[in-house]
XYZ file of C-alpha atoms in Angstrom:
465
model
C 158.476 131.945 -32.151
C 155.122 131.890 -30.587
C 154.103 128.793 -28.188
C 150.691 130.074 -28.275
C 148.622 126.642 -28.385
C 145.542 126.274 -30.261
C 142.409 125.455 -28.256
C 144.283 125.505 -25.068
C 142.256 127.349 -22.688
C 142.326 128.651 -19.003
C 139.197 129.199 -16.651
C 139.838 132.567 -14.702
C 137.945 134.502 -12.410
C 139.122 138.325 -12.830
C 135.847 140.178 -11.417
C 137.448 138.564 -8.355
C 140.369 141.251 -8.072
C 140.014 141.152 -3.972
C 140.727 137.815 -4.221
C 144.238 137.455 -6.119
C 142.501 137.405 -9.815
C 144.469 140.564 -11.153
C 145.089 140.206 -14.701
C 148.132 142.598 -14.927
C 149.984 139.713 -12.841
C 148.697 136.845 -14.464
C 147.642 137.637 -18.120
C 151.397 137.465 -19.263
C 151.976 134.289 -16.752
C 149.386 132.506 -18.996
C 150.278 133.994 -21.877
C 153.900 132.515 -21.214
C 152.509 128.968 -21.047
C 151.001 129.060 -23.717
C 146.843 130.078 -23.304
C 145.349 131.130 -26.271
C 141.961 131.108 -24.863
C 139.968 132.455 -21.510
C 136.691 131.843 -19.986
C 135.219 134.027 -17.357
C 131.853 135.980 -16.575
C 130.208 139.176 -15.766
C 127.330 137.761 -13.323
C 123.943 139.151 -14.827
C 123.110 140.891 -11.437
C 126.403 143.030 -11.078
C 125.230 144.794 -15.004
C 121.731 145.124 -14.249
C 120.884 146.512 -10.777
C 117.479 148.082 -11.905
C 115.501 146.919 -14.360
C 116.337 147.521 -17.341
C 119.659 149.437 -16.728
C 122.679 148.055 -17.660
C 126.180 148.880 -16.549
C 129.345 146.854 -16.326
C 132.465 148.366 -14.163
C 135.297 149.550 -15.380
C 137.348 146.507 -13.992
C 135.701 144.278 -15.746
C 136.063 146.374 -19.058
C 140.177 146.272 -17.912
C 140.638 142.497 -17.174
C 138.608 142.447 -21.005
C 141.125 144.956 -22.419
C 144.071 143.029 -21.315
C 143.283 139.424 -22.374
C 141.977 141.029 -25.350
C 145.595 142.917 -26.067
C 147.913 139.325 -25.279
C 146.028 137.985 -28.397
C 143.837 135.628 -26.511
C 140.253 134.334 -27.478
C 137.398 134.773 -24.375
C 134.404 132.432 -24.166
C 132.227 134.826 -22.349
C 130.149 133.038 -20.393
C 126.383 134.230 -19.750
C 125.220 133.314 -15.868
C 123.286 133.321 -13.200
C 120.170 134.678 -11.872
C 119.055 137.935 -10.958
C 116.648 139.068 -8.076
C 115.256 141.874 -9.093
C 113.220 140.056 -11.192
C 110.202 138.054 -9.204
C 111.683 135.106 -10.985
C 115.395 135.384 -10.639
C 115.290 132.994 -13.989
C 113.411 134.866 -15.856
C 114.526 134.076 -19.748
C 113.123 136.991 -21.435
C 114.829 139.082 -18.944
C 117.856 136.728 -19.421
C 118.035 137.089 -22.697
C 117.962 140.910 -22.406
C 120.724 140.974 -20.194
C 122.671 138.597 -23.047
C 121.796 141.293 -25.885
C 123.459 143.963 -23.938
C 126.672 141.631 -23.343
C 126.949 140.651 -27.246
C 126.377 144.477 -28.196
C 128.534 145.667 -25.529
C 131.841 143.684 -25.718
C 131.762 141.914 -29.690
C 133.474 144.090 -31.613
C 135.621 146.078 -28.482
C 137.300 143.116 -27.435
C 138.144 139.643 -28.391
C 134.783 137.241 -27.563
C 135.198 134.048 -29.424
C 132.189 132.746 -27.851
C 129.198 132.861 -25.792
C 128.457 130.191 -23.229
C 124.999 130.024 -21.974
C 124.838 129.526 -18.620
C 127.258 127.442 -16.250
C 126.225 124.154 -14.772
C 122.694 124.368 -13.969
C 122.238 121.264 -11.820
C 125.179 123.260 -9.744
C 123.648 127.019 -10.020
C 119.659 127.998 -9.344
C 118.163 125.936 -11.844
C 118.164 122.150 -9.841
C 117.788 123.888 -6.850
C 114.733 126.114 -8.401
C 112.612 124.349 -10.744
C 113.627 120.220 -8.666
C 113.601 117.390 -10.961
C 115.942 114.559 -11.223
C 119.752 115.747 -11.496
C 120.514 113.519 -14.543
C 117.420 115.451 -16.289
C 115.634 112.174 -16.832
C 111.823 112.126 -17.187
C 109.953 114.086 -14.996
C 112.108 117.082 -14.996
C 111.293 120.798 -14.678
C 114.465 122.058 -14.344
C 115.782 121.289 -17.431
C 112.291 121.809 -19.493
C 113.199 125.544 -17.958
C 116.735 125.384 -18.877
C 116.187 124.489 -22.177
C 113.838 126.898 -22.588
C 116.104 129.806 -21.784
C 118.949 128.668 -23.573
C 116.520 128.609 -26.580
C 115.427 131.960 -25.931
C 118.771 133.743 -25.438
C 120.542 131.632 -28.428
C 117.548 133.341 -30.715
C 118.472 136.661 -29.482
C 122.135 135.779 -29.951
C 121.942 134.755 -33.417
C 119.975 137.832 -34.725
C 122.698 140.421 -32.650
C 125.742 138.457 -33.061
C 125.177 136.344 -35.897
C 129.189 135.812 -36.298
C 129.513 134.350 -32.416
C 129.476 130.909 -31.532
C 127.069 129.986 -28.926
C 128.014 126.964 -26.565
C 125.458 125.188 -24.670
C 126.513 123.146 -21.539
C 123.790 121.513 -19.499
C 126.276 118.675 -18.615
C 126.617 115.352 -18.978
C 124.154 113.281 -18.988
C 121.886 116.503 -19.178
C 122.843 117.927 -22.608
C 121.876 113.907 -23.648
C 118.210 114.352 -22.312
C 118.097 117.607 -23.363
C 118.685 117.063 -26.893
C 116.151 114.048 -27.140
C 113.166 116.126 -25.724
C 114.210 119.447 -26.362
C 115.742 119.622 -30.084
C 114.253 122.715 -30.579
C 116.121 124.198 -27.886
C 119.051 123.878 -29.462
C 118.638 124.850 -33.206
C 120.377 128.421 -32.937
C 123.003 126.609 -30.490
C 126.674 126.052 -32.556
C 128.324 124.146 -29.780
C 128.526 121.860 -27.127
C 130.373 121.811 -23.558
C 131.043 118.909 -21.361
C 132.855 119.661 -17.871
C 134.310 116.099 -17.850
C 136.181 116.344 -14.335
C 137.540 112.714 -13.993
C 136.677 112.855 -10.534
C 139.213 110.469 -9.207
C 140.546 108.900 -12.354
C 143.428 108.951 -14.450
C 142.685 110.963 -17.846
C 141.445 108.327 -19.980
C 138.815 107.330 -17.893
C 135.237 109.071 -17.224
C 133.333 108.639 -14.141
C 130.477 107.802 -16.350
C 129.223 104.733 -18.492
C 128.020 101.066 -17.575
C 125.387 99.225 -16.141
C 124.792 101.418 -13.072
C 125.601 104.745 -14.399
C 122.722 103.901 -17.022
C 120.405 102.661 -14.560
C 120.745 105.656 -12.356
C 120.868 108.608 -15.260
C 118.586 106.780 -17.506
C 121.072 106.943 -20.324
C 124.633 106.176 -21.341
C 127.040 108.903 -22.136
C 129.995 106.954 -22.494
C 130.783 103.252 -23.316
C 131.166 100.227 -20.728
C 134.707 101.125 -20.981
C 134.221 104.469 -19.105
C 136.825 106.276 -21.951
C 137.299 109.575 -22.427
C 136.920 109.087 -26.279
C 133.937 107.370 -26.186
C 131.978 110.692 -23.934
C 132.969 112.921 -27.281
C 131.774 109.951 -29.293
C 128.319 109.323 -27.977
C 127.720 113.321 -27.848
C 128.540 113.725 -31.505
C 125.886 110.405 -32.107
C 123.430 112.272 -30.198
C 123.703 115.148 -31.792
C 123.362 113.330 -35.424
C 120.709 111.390 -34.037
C 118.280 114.053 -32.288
C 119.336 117.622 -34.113
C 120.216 115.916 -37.516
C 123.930 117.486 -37.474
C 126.808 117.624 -35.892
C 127.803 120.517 -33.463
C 131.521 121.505 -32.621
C 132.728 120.461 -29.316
C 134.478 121.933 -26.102
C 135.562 120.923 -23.175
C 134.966 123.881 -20.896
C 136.091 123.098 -17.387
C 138.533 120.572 -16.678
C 141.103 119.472 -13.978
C 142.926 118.432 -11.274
C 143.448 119.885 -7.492
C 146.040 119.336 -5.396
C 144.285 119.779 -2.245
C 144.650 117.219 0.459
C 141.391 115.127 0.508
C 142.332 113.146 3.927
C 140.686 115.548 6.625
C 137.954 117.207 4.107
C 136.721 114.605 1.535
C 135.116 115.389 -1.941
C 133.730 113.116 -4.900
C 137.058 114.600 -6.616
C 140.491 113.378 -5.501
C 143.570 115.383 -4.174
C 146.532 114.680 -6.356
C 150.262 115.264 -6.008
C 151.723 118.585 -8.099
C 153.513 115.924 -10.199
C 150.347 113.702 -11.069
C 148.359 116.820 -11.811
C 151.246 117.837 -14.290
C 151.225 114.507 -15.768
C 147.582 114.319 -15.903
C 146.884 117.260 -17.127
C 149.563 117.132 -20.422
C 147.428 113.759 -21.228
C 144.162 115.185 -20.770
C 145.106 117.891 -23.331
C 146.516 115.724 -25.528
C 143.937 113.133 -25.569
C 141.010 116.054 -26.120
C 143.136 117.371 -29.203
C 143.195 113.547 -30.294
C 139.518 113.466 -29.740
C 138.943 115.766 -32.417
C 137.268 118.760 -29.723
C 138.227 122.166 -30.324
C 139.176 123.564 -26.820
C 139.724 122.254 -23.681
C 139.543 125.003 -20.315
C 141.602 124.078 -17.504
C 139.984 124.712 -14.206
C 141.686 126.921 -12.570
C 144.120 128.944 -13.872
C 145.471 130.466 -9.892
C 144.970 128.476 -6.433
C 141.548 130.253 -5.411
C 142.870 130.047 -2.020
C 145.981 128.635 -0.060
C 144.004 125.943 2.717
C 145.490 122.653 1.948
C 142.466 120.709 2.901
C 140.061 122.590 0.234
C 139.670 121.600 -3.159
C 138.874 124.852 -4.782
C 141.729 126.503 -3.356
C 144.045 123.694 -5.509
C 143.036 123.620 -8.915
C 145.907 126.406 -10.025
C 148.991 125.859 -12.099
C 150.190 129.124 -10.549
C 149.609 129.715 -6.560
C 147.687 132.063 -5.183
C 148.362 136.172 -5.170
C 149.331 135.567 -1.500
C 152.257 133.038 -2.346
C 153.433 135.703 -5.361
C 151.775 133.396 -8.314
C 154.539 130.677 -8.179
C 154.160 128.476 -11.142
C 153.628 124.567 -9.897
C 155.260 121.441 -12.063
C 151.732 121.508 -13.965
C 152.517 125.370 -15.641
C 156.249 124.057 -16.486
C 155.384 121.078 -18.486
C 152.061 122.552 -20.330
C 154.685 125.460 -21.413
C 156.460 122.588 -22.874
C 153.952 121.002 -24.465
C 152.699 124.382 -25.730
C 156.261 124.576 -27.304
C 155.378 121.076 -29.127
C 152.541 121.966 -30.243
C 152.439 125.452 -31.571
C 151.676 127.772 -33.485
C 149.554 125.139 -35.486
C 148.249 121.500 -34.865
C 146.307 119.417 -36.886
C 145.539 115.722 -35.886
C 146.742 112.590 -37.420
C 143.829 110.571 -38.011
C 146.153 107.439 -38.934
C 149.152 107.173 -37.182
C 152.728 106.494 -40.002
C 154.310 103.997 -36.953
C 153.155 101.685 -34.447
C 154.749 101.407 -30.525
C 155.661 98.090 -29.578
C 156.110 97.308 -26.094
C 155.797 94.487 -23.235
C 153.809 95.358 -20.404
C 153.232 92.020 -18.077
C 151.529 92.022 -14.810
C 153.250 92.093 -11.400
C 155.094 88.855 -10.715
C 153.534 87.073 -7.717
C 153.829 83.375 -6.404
C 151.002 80.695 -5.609
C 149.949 82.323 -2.213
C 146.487 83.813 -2.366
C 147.452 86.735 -0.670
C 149.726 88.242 -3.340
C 147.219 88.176 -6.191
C 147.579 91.823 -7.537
C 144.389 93.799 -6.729
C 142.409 95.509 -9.592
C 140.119 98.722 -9.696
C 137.231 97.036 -11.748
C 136.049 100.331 -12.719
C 139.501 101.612 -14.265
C 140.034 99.669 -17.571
C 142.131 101.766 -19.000
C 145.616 100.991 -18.326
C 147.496 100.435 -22.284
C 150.042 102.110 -23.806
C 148.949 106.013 -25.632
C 150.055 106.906 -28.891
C 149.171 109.632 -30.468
C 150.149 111.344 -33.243
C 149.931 115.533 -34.937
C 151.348 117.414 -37.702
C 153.020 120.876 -36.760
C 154.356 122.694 -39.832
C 156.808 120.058 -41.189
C 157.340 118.183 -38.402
C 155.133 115.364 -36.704
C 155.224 115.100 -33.306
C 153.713 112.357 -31.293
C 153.353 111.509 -27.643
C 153.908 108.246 -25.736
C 152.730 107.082 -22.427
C 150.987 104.080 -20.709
C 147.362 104.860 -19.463
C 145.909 104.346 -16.156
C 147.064 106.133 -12.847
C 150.825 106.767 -12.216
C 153.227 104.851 -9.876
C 156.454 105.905 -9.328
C 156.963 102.725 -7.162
C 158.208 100.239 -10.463
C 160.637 100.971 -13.330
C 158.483 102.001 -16.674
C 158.776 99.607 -19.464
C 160.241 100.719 -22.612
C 159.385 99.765 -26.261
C 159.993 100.911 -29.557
C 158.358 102.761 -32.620
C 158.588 101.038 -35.728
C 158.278 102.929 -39.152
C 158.173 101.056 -42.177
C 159.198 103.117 -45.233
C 159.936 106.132 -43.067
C 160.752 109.512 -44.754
C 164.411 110.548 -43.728
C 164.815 112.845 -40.772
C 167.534 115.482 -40.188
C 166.821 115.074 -36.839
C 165.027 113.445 -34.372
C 164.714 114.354 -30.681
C 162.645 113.044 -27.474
C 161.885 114.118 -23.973
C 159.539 114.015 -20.827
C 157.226 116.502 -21.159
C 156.486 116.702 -17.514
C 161.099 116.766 -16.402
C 162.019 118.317 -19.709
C 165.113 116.127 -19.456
C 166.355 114.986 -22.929
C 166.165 111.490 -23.817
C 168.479 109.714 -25.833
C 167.896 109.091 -29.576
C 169.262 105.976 -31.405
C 167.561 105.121 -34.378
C 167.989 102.290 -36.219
C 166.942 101.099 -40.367
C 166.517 97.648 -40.831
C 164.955 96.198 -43.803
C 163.615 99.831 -45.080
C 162.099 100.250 -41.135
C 162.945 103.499 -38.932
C 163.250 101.603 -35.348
C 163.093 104.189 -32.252
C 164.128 102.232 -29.446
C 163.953 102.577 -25.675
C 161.081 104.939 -25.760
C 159.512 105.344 -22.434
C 156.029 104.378 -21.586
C 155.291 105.887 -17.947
C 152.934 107.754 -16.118
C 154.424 110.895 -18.037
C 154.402 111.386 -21.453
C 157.714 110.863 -23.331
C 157.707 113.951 -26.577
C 159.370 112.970 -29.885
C 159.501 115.727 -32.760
C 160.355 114.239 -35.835
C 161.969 116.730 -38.382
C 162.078 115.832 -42.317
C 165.295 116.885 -44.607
């Protein structure tokens, strides 16, 4: 049976061969955990050295080859500038370089989609063109942007009519963009967010509220700072300025395990067993969110220095430590395994999860009052719920960061007029340990108690006679 997971995918760097990205080694690693999709690049200026002549190397047609032979989807991803040109962001010549990619590699090997561009208040454009980085009023940069990613989609659409094309100015960007520049986007299929939750658990954005508004001129996400509520607002925006809807994707994503004591970083170092955790919820909560793929960021450790966040991101380790596999690649296999080879999302869940969660106990001293992070409001009980052949599965945990400090409370799922199961079984995703099932009927109601609601989230497949 295959534990290939729909819309899982993995951000990879294999032009980067001298660097540990050799896809021989870790094609069938991600294969294994389950990847069914890939996102990497050619950079424009490695194809077209003189202009007009295009070329890509033979090992980047291999590293296509192979992801293309384990059955895996690529978003090809369409970057960066090129100095041969007197303006390195040239969008004609852009969108040249883009026709030569679709006719080149659509049709040879397995492109799923184009992405246009990567992060352009990150790469040339910001740095270029100078404007505000939220791409609020007056802004150059992203007048520019838009007007190569309008450009290049055009082309696109009349070589490659059958590709998706994914635009990904960021966030709030893509929400400025689409207000002034609908245009830009008419030939575009898709949207990207890179919604890194900087130093928050997975539920929680590092966007939305008073200030965020007041300093990016918009809202992206709701007082709240949810997850949900980012792929809420982008869909309303979309309705609102294009007139329809387009399919979303969560391109980069993730958590490092770097140390961020002697080096710091707006992003958090995490332990390997938070990032595991984290991780499995993040995934699940973007399937529940009703967007097509997310892309972990990155699939190897770029590096092995402790203290550097881009040498962390990896659920394997790096070439140099013989591609170990961390927690994180153990319990996304598992989930994989839960999920596969078909998901579909249950809009309204059969059961409900009752449980007691009370604060910490203190006394009348001042000085115990439990402290709160104002910003992080997230902190209930997850319950989601998805259909996988016959079975439904559904996922349990409580929201918020993890603490391995207190017991977990427990509670139970209640299901009135329940179907009968053959069998019923539950685990955590991120131990794999088994956990005991003892159902109970009372009154015509399926009662699941002692279901764990912790940091990790506990699995239950239920399986119908």
């Amino acid at each position: 049976m295959s534990n290939k997971l729909p819309g899982l995918g993995i951000c990879t760097h294999f032009g980067r061969r001298d660097q540990g990205w050799k896809a021989e080694h870790l094609v069938p690693l991600a294969k294994e955990m389950g990847v069914s999709l890939v996102r990497d690049e050619i950079e424009w200026h490695s194809v077209e050295k003189e202009k007009g002549k295009y070329e890509i190397s033979q090992a980047n047609h291999d590293w296509l080859k192979k992801v293309s032979d384990a059955g895996m989807g690529i978003n090809f991803v369409l970057l960066y500038g090129n100095s041969i040109y007197e303006n390195p962001l040239d969008p004609k010549a852009f969108a040249n370089f883009a026709k030569f990619m679709a006719e080149e590699l659509v049709g040879k090997y397995n492109i799923v989609s184009f992405e246009i561009w990567n992060e352009p208040t990150n790469f040339q454009f910001l740095k270029q063109y100078g404007g505000p980085w939220s791409g609020k009023e007056p802004c150059l940069w992203l007048e520019k942007f838009a007007e190569l990613v309008a450009g290049t989609a055009s082309v696109l659409k009349k070589t490659v009519p059958q590709i998706p094309l994914i635009a990904a100015p960021g966030d709030p960007q893509f929400f400025h963009m689409a207000m002034r520049y609908p245009e830009s986007l008419k030939d575009i299929d898709a949207v990207a967010s890179h919604p890194y939750p900087s130093r928050f658990p997975p539920e929680t954005v590092p966007w939305g509220g008073l200030q965020i508004h007041e300093r990016d001129g918009i809202s992206v996400a709701d007082d709240d700072h949810s997850y949900f509520s980012l792929w809420r607002r982008t869909q309303e925006q979309c309705r609102k300025y294009l007139g329809r809807e387009l399919a979303l994707h969560a391109t980069e994503w993730g958590y490092s395990t770097y140390d961020h004591h002697r080096k710091g970083h707006n992003m958090a170092g995490y332990s390997e067993s938070a990032q595991a955790m984290y991780l499995a919820r993040g995934i699940i909560l973007t399937m529940a969110a009703g967007v097509e793929s997310i892309y972990l960021y990155d699939f190897m450790d770029d590096g092995m220095n402790r203290y550097e966040l881009e040498d962390n991101f990896g659920m394997v380790r790096h070439e140099a430590r013989c591609y170990e596999k961390k927690p994180s690649w153990h319990t996304l296999r598992r989930l994989s395994e839960m999920l596969s080879p078909e998901w579909s999302k249950v809009a309204s869940p059969p059961a409900k999860l009752n449980v007691e969660i009370n604060p910490l106990p203190y006394n009348s001293d001042l000085w115990q009052h439990p402290v709160k992070e104002p910003y992080l409001c997230i902190n209930a009980p997850q319950f989601h719920w998805f259909k996988v052949g016959r079975d439904m599965v559904s996922f349990v945990w409580r929201g918020g960061r993890i603490s391995g400090e207190y017991r977990d409370p427990v509670g139970c799922i209640e299901w009135d007029n329940a179907p009968d199961f053959r069998r019923i079984e539950m685990f955590d995703l991120y131990s794999g340990q088994m956990l005991p099932v003892n159902p109970l009927v009372e009154k015509g109601k399926l009662i699941l108690p002692e279901v764990p609601v912790g940091g990790s989230p506990a699995a239950i497949r239920w399986m119908p006679t």
